[in-house]
């Protein structure tokens, strides 16, 4: 069964932006929706609260005005009652004298204080004089205010519907002189005046609706004629408008709206492009009967427009903020996604490279094995061919013992070559036995150079450059000495002009792993290597010498690797070579009491 390739094992990169932006946008839309709903609710609450506060204010102000105007009327009456001439005229039932005495005062009260009625009535409630309608007199006054005032013998005031179909604030007060009642004074003002004053103070319109059971059609018509108004009796089934501060009633104010208002609710209607908020205050007459309702009309068009604009601007600002937040997130996520994709691609590439590297390694191993087998075969083949040829020669010349002995000597020498080669191979395989201990590198170099001296024929000068401080390293001294020896032999083989070989020990960092260590290098000024040769020098049995084994540098590399180090090669054809064994610092130690051996020549 075929294994899935590493490329297939990698998941597709996730779409980070798509995963985050959509839910974030949804959350923002939800928050904005809740925000807008909350604002709308708050606005509706504020408006409702405002209208109910205003309605309560209208109710209070209306009652206060009634009381204030009643007090003014009482003061006016008391002033009248102190006037002897008027008292005499009243007692004498002298209408002409009354008219003469009081006409100017009434005119002034009417013009300046909107007083519309002034009555002088007998103790038996028969009217003596009406200043607002002097032609009418002699009728019995049976209105509630008058009767209550007579019964209580005190000033009585309140709203009352009159025969003329108007709603009037009336004040009736008994006139007592020398301990007896000489008659009653009545003074009144129309509700129109009261509501227009409230309108000015509170900026609301008002409509006085009276229950049709309290006023007859005829009465109402009289009132409309008096106020020079043309109302519609049939507009509402149960109520009729008696006074109002608006020119015409809103068309949308219908029966249903009215019923809801009377039930204590507030209503919002549209009239000619304007928004009106309505509520009601019950109207009670002097005997506390509910005679109708005062409809409070508040124009909230401006308020609504302002609110709409504030909603629009708040929404626009929050939209902008949301878009900004989304934008910032988008950019950030874009970067994250970009990095993520790059990392993903790198991971992908790495896996591919790993797979390829594995294959190449396999190929290289096979080709190294091929080279190795070829070299071994070659190395063994030459002496063996010699052995066979010499043996054949010996067979032929068996009669000549001297010649045969010579040939047998050659055969032994070829056999010894083979044994030497096999011995080298066995040495190579022994390198993997590894025993480390703290070692002075200076001493190690010195021993190796002495050994090299004994084996090397050309007596090339060897120069050693050591650091000031003696260096101790925990290494396998036999292996490192062997490696250094190999390097010295190679350098000597490459040197043809008798120039010196230089051994250097210096601190050096491994830039790829970031660890410090020491570099033990052998420099020569010999023939150097071509790039093609350099590529193969670590392949076992690769050699350019006819008598070489091709195992020197592979052993050096193996020793370096056993110490967690590496071999660095620098070479230029015709100029020389530098081959350095780099060993990590962790295996080094310093002993200051040993005196430095800075430089030595052998
Ligand atoms: N210092 C050097 N200068 C030039 N060539 C070198 C040097 N060291 C090694 N070489 C090349 O590397 C080859 C492999 O070296 P090595 O593994 O020691 O095997 P051998 O010495 O038996 O040939 C040598 O044959 C030679 O061509
Ligand atoms: Mg060698």
Coordinates of C-alpha atoms and ligand atoms in Angstrom, one line a residue:
X1 CA 0.0 0.0 0.0
X2 CA 1.3 3.4 -0.9
X3 CA 2.1 5.8 2.0
X4 CA 0.5 9.3 1.7
X5 CA 3.2 11.9 0.9
X6 CA 4.1 14.5 3.6
X7 CA 2.5 17.1 1.4
X8 CA -0.8 15.4 1.8
X9 CA -0.4 15.1 5.5
X10 CA -0.6 18.9 5.8
X11 CA -4.0 20.3 6.5
X12 CA -5.2 23.2 4.3
X13 CA -4.5 26.6 6.0
X14 CA -7.5 27.9 7.9
X15 CA -9.1 31.1 6.7
X16 CA -8.5 33.2 9.8
X17 CA -10.2 36.4 8.5
X18 CA -13.4 34.7 7.4
X19 CA -13.5 32.8 10.7
X20 CA -13.3 35.9 12.9
X21 CA -14.7 38.9 10.9
X22 CA -18.2 37.4 10.3
X23 CA -18.9 36.6 13.9
X24 CA -17.4 39.9 15.0
X25 CA -19.6 41.8 12.6
X26 CA -22.6 39.9 13.9
X27 CA -21.7 40.7 17.5
X28 CA -21.2 44.4 16.5
X29 CA -24.6 44.5 14.7
X30 CA -26.3 42.9 17.7
X31 CA -24.7 45.4 20.1
X32 CA -25.8 48.3 17.8
X33 CA -29.3 46.9 17.6
X34 CA -29.6 46.6 21.4
X35 CA -28.1 50.1 21.7
X36 CA -30.6 51.6 19.2
X37 CA -33.5 49.8 20.9
X38 CA -32.3 51.0 24.3
X39 CA -32.1 54.6 23.0
X40 CA -35.6 54.4 21.4
X41 CA -37.0 53.0 24.7
X42 CA -35.3 55.7 26.7
X43 CA -36.6 58.4 24.4
X44 CA -40.2 57.1 24.6
X45 CA -39.9 56.9 28.4
X46 CA -38.6 60.5 28.6
X47 CA -41.4 61.7 26.3
X48 CA -44.0 60.0 28.3
X49 CA -42.6 61.3 31.5
X50 CA -42.4 64.8 30.1
X51 CA -46.0 64.8 28.9
X52 CA -47.3 63.4 32.2
X53 CA -45.3 65.9 34.2
X54 CA -46.6 68.7 31.9
X55 CA -50.1 67.4 32.3
X56 CA -49.8 67.4 36.1
X57 CA -48.3 71.0 35.8
X58 CA -51.2 72.1 33.7
X59 CA -53.7 70.7 36.3
X60 CA -51.9 72.4 39.1
X61 CA -51.4 75.7 37.4
X62 CA -55.0 75.7 36.3
X63 CA -56.2 75.2 39.9
X64 CA -53.7 77.7 41.2
X65 CA -54.9 80.2 38.7
X66 CA -58.5 79.6 39.7
X67 CA -57.6 80.3 43.3
X68 CA -55.5 83.3 42.5
X69 CA -58.1 84.9 40.4
X70 CA -60.8 84.1 43.0
X71 CA -58.6 85.8 45.6
X72 CA -58.3 88.8 43.3
X73 CA -62.0 88.9 42.9
X74 CA -62.6 88.7 46.7
X75 CA -60.2 91.6 47.2
X76 CA -62.1 93.6 44.5
X77 CA -65.4 92.8 46.2
X78 CA -64.2 93.8 49.6
X79 CA -63.0 97.1 48.2
X80 CA -66.4 97.6 46.7
X81 CA -68.2 96.8 49.9
X82 CA -66.3 99.5 51.8
X83 CA -67.7 102.2 49.5
X84 CA -70.6 103.9 51.2
X85 CA -72.1 105.4 48.1
X86 CA -72.2 102.0 46.4
X87 CA -73.7 100.5 49.5
X88 CA -76.4 103.2 49.6
X89 CA -77.2 102.7 45.9
X90 CA -77.5 98.9 46.5
X91 CA -79.7 99.4 49.5
X92 CA -81.9 101.8 47.6
X93 CA -82.0 99.5 44.6
X94 CA -80.9 102.4 42.6
X95 CA -79.6 100.9 39.3
X96 CA -78.8 104.3 37.8
X97 CA -76.6 105.2 40.8
X98 CA -74.9 101.8 40.7
X99 CA -74.2 102.2 37.0
X100 CA -72.8 105.7 37.6
X101 CA -70.7 104.6 40.5
X102 CA -69.4 101.3 39.0
X103 CA -69.4 101.4 35.2
X104 CA -65.9 102.9 34.9
X105 CA -64.6 100.3 37.4
X106 CA -66.2 97.4 35.6
X107 CA -64.9 98.6 32.2
X108 CA -61.4 98.7 33.7
X109 CA -61.8 95.2 35.3
X110 CA -63.0 93.9 32.0
X111 CA -60.3 95.4 29.9
X112 CA -57.4 94.8 32.3
X113 CA -58.4 91.7 34.2
X114 CA -60.7 89.9 31.8
X115 CA -63.6 90.1 34.3
X116 CA -66.7 89.5 32.2
X117 CA -69.5 89.3 34.8
X118 CA -70.5 91.6 37.7
X119 CA -73.9 91.0 39.4
X120 CA -75.7 92.8 42.2
X121 CA -78.3 90.4 43.6
X122 CA -80.9 90.8 46.3
X123 CA -80.9 88.8 49.6
X124 CA -83.7 86.8 48.0
X125 CA -81.5 86.1 45.0
X126 CA -83.4 88.3 42.6
X127 CA -81.0 90.1 40.3
X128 CA -80.8 93.8 40.6
X129 CA -78.1 94.8 38.2
X130 CA -75.9 93.0 35.6
X131 CA -73.0 95.3 34.6
X132 CA -72.2 93.2 31.6
X133 CA -75.8 93.2 30.5
X134 CA -77.7 96.1 32.2
X135 CA -80.9 95.4 30.3
X136 CA -81.5 92.1 32.0
X137 CA -82.6 92.1 35.6
X138 CA -85.4 91.0 38.0
X139 CA -84.7 87.3 37.3
X140 CA -84.0 84.8 40.1
X141 CA -80.3 83.6 40.2
X142 CA -80.4 79.9 41.0
X143 CA -76.8 79.0 40.0
X144 CA -74.9 76.7 42.4
X145 CA -72.4 79.3 43.4
X146 CA -75.1 81.7 44.5
X147 CA -77.1 79.1 46.3
X148 CA -74.1 77.8 48.1
X149 CA -72.9 81.3 49.1
X150 CA -76.4 82.0 50.5
X151 CA -76.4 78.6 52.4
X152 CA -72.9 79.0 53.7
X153 CA -73.1 82.7 54.2
X154 CA -69.6 82.9 52.8
X155 CA -67.7 83.5 49.6
X156 CA -68.0 80.6 47.2
X157 CA -66.1 80.2 43.9
X158 CA -65.7 77.6 41.2
X159 CA -66.3 76.8 37.5
X160 CA -69.8 76.8 36.4
X161 CA -71.7 76.5 33.1
X162 CA -73.8 79.5 32.5
X163 CA -77.1 79.9 30.6
X164 CA -75.1 81.4 27.8
X165 CA -73.2 78.2 27.3
X166 CA -69.9 79.4 28.6
X167 CA -67.7 77.9 31.3
X168 CA -67.0 80.6 33.8
X169 CA -65.1 81.1 37.0
X170 CA -67.7 82.6 39.3
X171 CA -67.3 84.1 42.8
X172 CA -70.3 84.9 44.9
X173 CA -70.0 86.7 48.2
X174 CA -72.7 87.9 50.7
X175 CA -72.6 91.6 51.5
X176 CA -73.0 92.0 55.2
X177 CA -73.7 95.4 56.6
X178 CA -74.6 96.1 60.2
X179 CA -75.0 92.4 60.9
X180 CA -77.4 91.6 58.2
X181 CA -77.0 90.4 54.5
X182 CA -78.0 93.2 52.2
X183 CA -77.5 91.1 49.1
X184 CA -74.9 89.2 47.0
X185 CA -72.1 90.3 44.7
X186 CA -71.1 88.0 41.9
X187 CA -68.1 88.4 39.7
X188 CA -66.9 86.1 36.9
X189 CA -64.3 85.5 34.2
X190 CA -64.4 83.1 31.2
X191 CA -62.4 80.0 31.1
X192 CA -60.9 81.1 27.8
X193 CA -58.8 83.7 29.6
X194 CA -57.6 81.1 32.1
X195 CA -56.5 78.5 29.5
X196 CA -54.8 81.1 27.4
X197 CA -52.7 82.2 30.4
X198 CA -51.8 78.6 31.1
X199 CA -50.9 78.2 27.5
X200 CA -48.5 81.1 27.7
X201 CA -46.9 79.8 30.8
X202 CA -46.4 76.2 29.8
X203 CA -46.3 76.3 26.0
X204 CA -49.1 73.7 25.6
X205 CA -52.4 74.1 23.8
X206 CA -55.7 73.2 25.5
X207 CA -59.1 72.2 24.6
X208 CA -62.1 72.4 27.0
X209 CA -64.4 69.5 26.4
X210 CA -67.7 69.5 28.3
X211 CA -70.0 66.5 28.8
X212 CA -73.1 66.9 26.6
X213 CA -75.2 66.0 29.5
X214 CA -74.1 69.2 31.3
X215 CA -74.9 71.6 28.4
X216 CA -77.9 71.9 26.1
X217 CA -77.5 72.4 22.3
X218 CA -79.1 75.8 22.7
X219 CA -76.8 76.9 25.5
X220 CA -73.8 75.8 23.5
X221 CA -74.9 77.7 20.4
X222 CA -75.3 80.8 22.5
X223 CA -71.8 80.3 23.9
X224 CA -70.4 79.9 20.3
X225 CA -72.2 83.0 19.1
X226 CA -70.8 85.0 22.1
X227 CA -67.3 83.8 21.5
X228 CA -67.8 84.3 17.7
X229 CA -66.8 80.7 17.0
X230 CA -68.3 78.1 14.7
X231 CA -68.0 74.7 16.5
X232 CA -69.3 71.3 15.5
X233 CA -71.8 69.9 18.1
X234 CA -71.6 66.5 16.4
X235 CA -67.9 66.2 16.4
X236 CA -67.9 63.9 19.4
X237 CA -70.8 61.8 20.6
X238 CA -70.4 62.4 24.3
X239 CA -68.6 65.7 24.6
X240 CA -68.5 69.1 22.9
X241 CA -65.7 71.7 22.7
X242 CA -66.5 74.8 24.7
X243 CA -63.2 76.6 24.6
X244 CA -59.8 76.1 23.0
X245 CA -56.4 77.7 22.4
X246 CA -56.0 76.1 18.9
X247 CA -57.7 77.5 15.8
X248 CA -59.1 74.2 14.8
X249 CA -59.3 70.8 16.3
X250 CA -56.8 68.2 15.0
X251 CA -58.4 66.0 12.4
X252 CA -56.9 62.8 13.9
X253 CA -58.5 63.5 17.3
X254 CA -61.4 61.0 16.9
X255 CA -63.8 59.2 19.2
X256 CA -61.4 56.3 19.9
X257 CA -58.5 58.6 20.8
X258 CA -60.8 60.6 23.0
X259 CA -62.0 57.5 24.8
X260 CA -58.4 56.3 25.5
X261 CA -57.6 59.8 26.8
X262 CA -60.5 59.7 29.2
X263 CA -59.3 56.3 30.4
X264 CA -56.2 58.1 31.6
X265 CA -53.8 57.2 28.8
X266 CA -51.7 59.5 26.7
X267 CA -52.0 59.5 22.9
X268 CA -49.8 60.6 20.0
X269 CA -51.4 61.8 16.8
X270 CA -50.2 63.5 13.6
X271 CA -51.8 66.7 12.4
X272 CA -50.7 68.4 9.2
X273 CA -47.2 67.1 9.4
X274 CA -46.9 67.9 13.1
X275 CA -46.7 65.4 16.0
X276 CA -49.0 66.1 18.9
X277 CA -48.9 64.4 22.2
X278 CA -52.3 64.5 24.1
X279 CA -53.4 63.9 27.7
X280 CA -56.3 65.1 29.8
X281 CA -57.0 66.7 33.2
X282 CA -60.6 66.3 34.6
X283 CA -62.6 69.5 34.9
X284 CA -64.7 69.8 38.1
X285 CA -67.3 72.4 38.8
X286 CA -68.0 74.2 42.0
X287 CA -69.8 71.2 43.5
X288 CA -66.9 68.9 42.5
X289 CA -68.9 67.3 39.7
X290 CA -66.9 66.2 36.7
X291 CA -68.3 68.4 34.0
X292 CA -65.8 67.5 31.3
X293 CA -62.1 67.4 30.5
X294 CA -59.2 69.7 29.7
X295 CA -57.3 68.1 26.8
X296 CA -53.6 69.1 26.9
X297 CA -52.1 69.2 23.5
X298 CA -48.3 69.3 23.3
X299 CA -46.5 69.9 20.0
X300 CA -43.6 67.5 20.0
X301 CA -42.5 67.9 16.4
X302 CA -39.3 69.7 17.3
X303 CA -38.5 67.3 20.1
X304 CA -39.0 64.4 17.7
X305 CA -36.9 66.0 15.0
X306 CA -34.1 66.6 17.4
X307 CA -34.4 63.1 18.7
X308 CA -34.4 61.6 15.2
X309 CA -31.3 63.6 14.4
X310 CA -29.6 62.5 17.6
X311 CA -30.6 58.9 16.8
X312 CA -29.2 59.3 13.2
X313 CA -26.0 60.8 14.4
X314 CA -25.5 58.3 17.2
X315 CA -26.2 55.5 14.8
X316 CA -23.8 57.0 12.2
X317 CA -21.1 57.5 14.8
X318 CA -21.5 53.9 16.1
X319 CA -21.6 52.6 12.6
X320 CA -18.3 54.4 11.9
X321 CA -16.8 53.1 15.1
X322 CA -18.0 49.6 14.2
X323 CA -16.5 49.9 10.7
X324 CA -13.3 51.3 12.3
X325 CA -13.1 48.4 14.7
X326 CA -13.9 45.9 11.9
X327 CA -11.2 47.6 9.8
X328 CA -8.6 47.4 12.5
X329 CA -9.5 43.8 13.2
X330 CA -9.5 43.1 9.4
X331 CA -5.9 44.5 9.1
X332 CA -4.7 42.7 12.2
X333 CA -6.3 39.4 11.0
X334 CA -4.9 40.0 7.6
X335 CA -1.4 40.1 9.0
X336 CA -2.1 37.1 11.2
X337 CA -3.4 35.2 8.2
X338 CA -0.5 36.2 6.1
X339 CA 2.0 35.1 8.8
X340 CA 0.0 32.0 9.3
X341 CA 0.0 31.1 5.6
X342 CA 3.7 31.8 5.4
X343 CA 4.4 29.6 8.3
X344 CA 2.1 26.9 6.8
X345 CA 3.9 27.1 3.5
X346 CA 7.3 26.9 5.3
X347 CA 6.1 23.9 7.2
X348 CA 5.0 22.4 4.0
X349 CA 8.3 23.1 2.3
X350 CA 10.2 21.7 5.2
X351 CA 8.3 18.5 5.1
X352 CA 9.0 18.3 1.4
X353 CA 12.7 19.0 1.9
X354 CA 12.9 16.5 4.6
X355 CA 11.4 13.8 2.4
X356 CA 13.8 14.8 -0.4
X357 CA 16.8 15.0 1.9
X358 CA 16.0 11.5 3.1
X359 CA 16.0 10.2 -0.4
X360 CA 19.2 12.0 -1.3
X361 CA 20.8 10.6 1.9
X362 CA 19.8 7.2 0.9
X363 CA 21.2 7.7 -2.6
X364 CA 24.4 9.1 -1.1
X365 CA 24.8 6.2 1.2
X366 CA 24.3 3.8 -1.7
X367 CA 26.8 5.6 -3.8
X368 CA 29.3 5.8 -0.9
X369 CA 28.8 2.1 -0.4
X370 CA 29.5 1.6 -4.2
X371 CA 32.6 3.7 -4.0
X372 CA 33.7 1.9 -0.9
X373 CA 33.2 -1.5 -2.3
X374 CA 34.9 -0.4 -5.6
X375 CA 37.9 0.9 -3.7
X376 CA 38.2 -2.2 -1.5
X377 CA 37.9 -4.4 -4.6
X378 CA 40.5 -2.2 -6.3
X379 CA 42.9 -2.2 -3.3
X380 CA 42.7 -6.0 -2.9
X381 CA 42.6 -6.8 -6.6
X382 CA 46.0 -5.3 -7.5
X383 CA 48.0 -7.5 -5.0
X384 CA 45.8 -10.5 -5.7
X385 CA 46.5 -10.2 -9.5
X386 CA 50.2 -9.9 -8.6
X387 CA 49.9 -13.1 -6.4
X388 CA 48.2 -15.0 -9.2
X389 CA 50.7 -13.9 -11.9
X390 CA 53.7 -14.5 -9.6
X391 CA 52.3 -18.0 -8.7
X392 CA 51.9 -18.8 -12.4
X393 CA 55.5 -17.7 -13.0
X394 CA 56.6 -19.8 -10.1
X395 CA 54.8 -22.8 -11.5
X396 CA 56.6 -22.4 -14.8
X397 CA 60.1 -21.8 -13.3
X398 CA 59.8 -24.5 -10.6
X399 CA 63.1 -26.0 -11.8
X400 CA 64.9 -22.8 -10.9
X401 CA 64.9 -22.6 -7.1
X402 CA 66.5 -19.2 -6.9
X403 CA 64.0 -17.7 -9.3
X404 CA 61.2 -19.5 -7.4
X405 CA 62.3 -18.1 -4.1
X406 CA 62.4 -14.6 -5.5
X407 CA 58.9 -15.1 -6.8
X408 CA 57.7 -16.5 -3.5
X409 CA 59.2 -13.4 -1.8
X410 CA 57.1 -11.2 -4.1
X411 CA 54.0 -13.3 -3.4
X412 CA 54.5 -12.8 0.3
X413 CA 55.1 -9.1 -0.1
X414 CA 51.8 -8.8 -2.1
X415 CA 50.0 -10.8 0.6
X416 CA 51.5 -8.4 3.3
X417 CA 50.1 -5.5 1.3
X418 CA 46.7 -7.1 1.5
X419 CA 47.1 -7.7 5.2
X420 CA 48.2 -4.1 5.7
X421 CA 45.1 -2.9 3.9
X422 CA 42.9 -5.1 6.0
X423 CA 44.6 -3.8 9.1
X424 CA 43.8 -0.2 8.1
X425 CA 40.2 -1.2 7.6
X426 CA 40.1 -2.8 11.1
X427 CA 41.7 0.3 12.6
X428 CA 39.0 2.4 10.9
X429 CA 36.3 0.3 12.5
X430 CA 37.9 0.6 15.9
X431 CA 37.6 4.4 15.9
X432 CA 34.0 4.2 17.4
X433 CA 35.4 3.1 20.8
X434 CA 35.3 6.4 22.7
X435 CA 36.7 7.2 26.2
X436 CA 37.0 10.9 27.1
X437 CA 39.0 12.5 29.9
X438 CA 40.3 16.0 30.7
X439 CA 43.3 16.6 28.4
X440 CA 45.8 19.4 28.0
X441 CA 45.6 20.2 24.3
X442 CA 49.1 21.7 24.3
X443 CA 50.5 18.4 25.5
X444 CA 48.4 16.5 23.0
X445 CA 49.7 18.6 20.2
X446 CA 53.3 18.2 21.4
X447 CA 53.0 14.3 21.6
X448 CA 51.4 14.2 18.1
X449 CA 54.1 16.4 16.6
X450 CA 56.9 14.2 18.1
X451 CA 55.3 11.0 16.7
X452 CA 54.9 12.8 13.3
X453 CA 58.5 13.8 13.4
X454 CA 59.6 10.1 13.7
X455 CA 57.5 8.9 10.8
X456 CA 58.0 11.8 8.4
X457 CA 61.0 11.7 6.1
X458 CA 61.1 15.3 4.7
X459 CA 61.6 17.0 8.1
X460 CA 59.2 19.8 7.3
X461 CA 59.1 22.6 9.9
X462 CA 56.0 22.5 12.1
X463 CA 54.8 25.7 13.8
X464 CA 52.3 25.6 16.8
X465 CA 50.2 28.6 17.7
X466 CA 48.5 28.2 21.1
X467 CA 46.3 30.7 23.1
X468 CA 47.8 32.6 26.1
X469 CA 45.8 30.5 28.5
X470 CA 46.4 26.7 28.6
X471 CA 43.4 24.8 27.3
X472 CA 42.0 21.7 29.0
X473 CA 39.3 19.8 27.2
X474 CA 37.4 16.6 28.1
X475 CA 38.1 14.5 25.0
X476 CA 39.3 11.1 24.0
X477 CA 43.1 11.9 23.6
X478 CA 43.9 8.8 21.5
X479 CA 41.2 9.6 18.9
X480 CA 42.0 13.3 18.7
X481 CA 45.8 12.6 18.5
X482 CA 45.0 10.1 15.7
X483 CA 42.9 12.7 13.8
X484 CA 45.6 15.4 14.2
X485 CA 48.2 12.9 13.1
X486 CA 46.2 12.2 9.9
X487 CA 45.9 15.9 9.2
X488 CA 49.7 16.3 9.6
X489 CA 50.4 13.4 7.2
X490 CA 48.0 14.8 4.6
X491 CA 49.5 18.3 4.9
X492 CA 53.0 16.8 4.5
X493 CA 51.9 14.8 1.5
X494 CA 50.5 18.0 -0.1
X495 CA 53.6 20.1 0.6
X496 CA 56.3 20.0 -2.1
X497 CA 58.3 23.1 -1.5
X498 CA 59.4 22.4 2.1
X499 CA 57.2 25.2 3.6
X500 CA 56.1 25.0 7.2
X501 CA 53.0 23.3 8.5
X502 CA 51.2 25.4 11.1
X503 CA 49.0 24.0 13.9
X504 CA 46.7 26.6 15.5
X505 CA 44.4 26.3 18.5
X506 CA 42.0 29.3 18.9
X507 CA 38.5 29.9 20.3
X508 CA 35.8 29.9 17.7
X509 CA 31.9 30.0 17.9
X510 CA 29.7 27.8 15.9
X511 CA 27.4 30.4 14.2
X512 CA 24.7 27.9 13.3
X513 CA 24.3 26.4 16.8
X514 CA 25.4 29.6 18.7
X515 CA 27.8 27.6 20.9
X516 CA 31.4 28.5 21.6
X517 CA 34.2 26.1 21.2
X518 CA 37.8 25.6 20.1
X519 CA 39.2 25.2 16.6
X520 CA 42.3 22.9 16.2
X521 CA 43.5 23.6 12.6
X522 CA 46.3 22.4 10.4
X523 CA 47.5 24.8 7.7
X524 CA 49.8 23.9 4.8
X525 CA 51.0 25.8 1.8
X526 CA 50.9 22.8 -0.5
X527 CA 49.0 22.1 -3.7
X528 CA 45.5 22.6 -2.3
X529 CA 42.3 20.9 -3.6
X530 CA 39.9 21.5 -6.5
X531 CA 36.2 21.8 -5.6
X532 CA 35.6 18.3 -7.1
X533 CA 38.2 16.7 -4.8
X534 CA 36.8 18.6 -1.8
X535 CA 33.4 17.3 -2.4
X536 CA 34.6 13.7 -1.9
X537 CA 37.3 13.8 0.7
X538 CA 35.0 12.5 3.5
X539 CA 33.9 9.5 1.5
X540 CA 35.7 6.5 2.9
X541 CA 38.4 5.1 0.5
X542 CA 38.4 8.1 -1.6
X543 CA 42.0 9.0 -2.4
X544 CA 44.0 10.8 -5.0
X545 CA 47.2 9.0 -4.0
X546 CA 48.3 5.8 -5.6
X547 CA 49.3 4.4 -2.2
X548 CA 46.5 6.1 -0.2
X549 CA 43.8 4.4 1.7
X550 CA 41.2 7.2 1.6
X551 CA 40.5 6.6 5.3
X552 CA 42.4 9.6 6.8
X553 CA 39.8 12.3 6.6
X554 CA 36.8 10.1 7.2
X555 CA 38.5 9.1 10.5
X556 CA 39.1 12.8 11.3
X557 CA 35.4 13.6 10.6
X558 CA 34.3 10.6 12.7
X559 CA 36.4 11.7 15.6
X560 CA 35.0 15.3 15.4
X561 CA 31.4 14.0 15.3
X562 CA 32.0 11.7 18.3
X563 CA 33.0 14.8 20.3
X564 CA 29.8 16.6 19.0
X565 CA 32.1 18.7 16.8
X566 CA 32.7 19.1 13.1
X567 CA 35.5 19.5 10.5
X568 CA 35.9 22.7 8.5
X569 CA 37.9 22.6 5.3
X570 CA 39.3 25.6 3.4
X571 CA 41.5 25.0 0.3
X572 CA 42.7 26.7 -2.8
X573 CA 44.4 24.8 -5.6
X574 CA 48.1 25.9 -5.7
X575 CA 47.9 27.9 -2.4
X576 CA 47.3 25.5 0.4
X577 CA 44.8 23.9 2.7
X578 CA 43.4 24.6 6.2
X579 CA 41.5 21.7 7.8
X580 CA 40.2 22.4 11.3
X581 CA 38.6 20.2 13.9
X582 CA 36.1 22.2 15.8
X583 CA 35.2 21.0 19.3
X584 CA 32.5 22.5 21.5
X585 CA 33.5 24.5 24.6
X586 CA 31.4 22.2 27.0
X587 CA 34.2 19.7 26.7
X588 CA 36.9 22.3 27.6
X589 CA 38.3 23.3 31.0
X590 CA 41.1 25.7 31.9
X591 CA 43.9 25.2 34.5
X592 CA 45.6 28.6 35.2
X593 CA 48.5 27.1 37.2
X594 CA 50.0 25.5 34.1
X595 CA 52.3 28.0 32.3
X596 CA 51.3 28.7 28.7
X597 CA 53.5 27.3 25.9
X598 CA 52.7 30.0 23.5
X599 CA 54.5 28.9 20.3
X600 CA 56.8 26.1 19.4
X601 CA 58.7 25.1 16.3
X602 CA 59.7 21.5 15.7
Ligands
LIG1 N1 46.2 18.9 3.1 C1 45.8 18.5 1.9 N2 46.1 19.1 0.7 C2 45.7 18.7 -0.4 N3 44.9 17.6 -0.6 C3 44.5 16.9 0.5 C4 45.0 17.3 1.8 N4 44.4 16.5 2.7 C5 43.7 15.5 2.0 N5 43.8 15.8 0.7 C6 43.1 15.1 -0.3 O1 42.1 14.3 0.2 C7 42.3 12.9 -0.1 C8 41.8 12.0 0.9 O2 42.7 12.1 2.0 P1 42.7 10.9 3.1 O3 41.3 10.7 3.5 O4 43.6 11.3 4.2 O5 43.2 9.8 2.3 P2 44.6 9.5 1.7 O6 45.5 10.4 2.4 O7 44.9 8.1 2.0 O8 44.6 9.8 0.3 C9 43.7 12.8 -0.5 O9 43.9 11.8 -1.4 C10 44.0 14.2 -1.0 O10 43.7 14.2 -2.4
LIG2 MG1 45.6 10.7 4.4

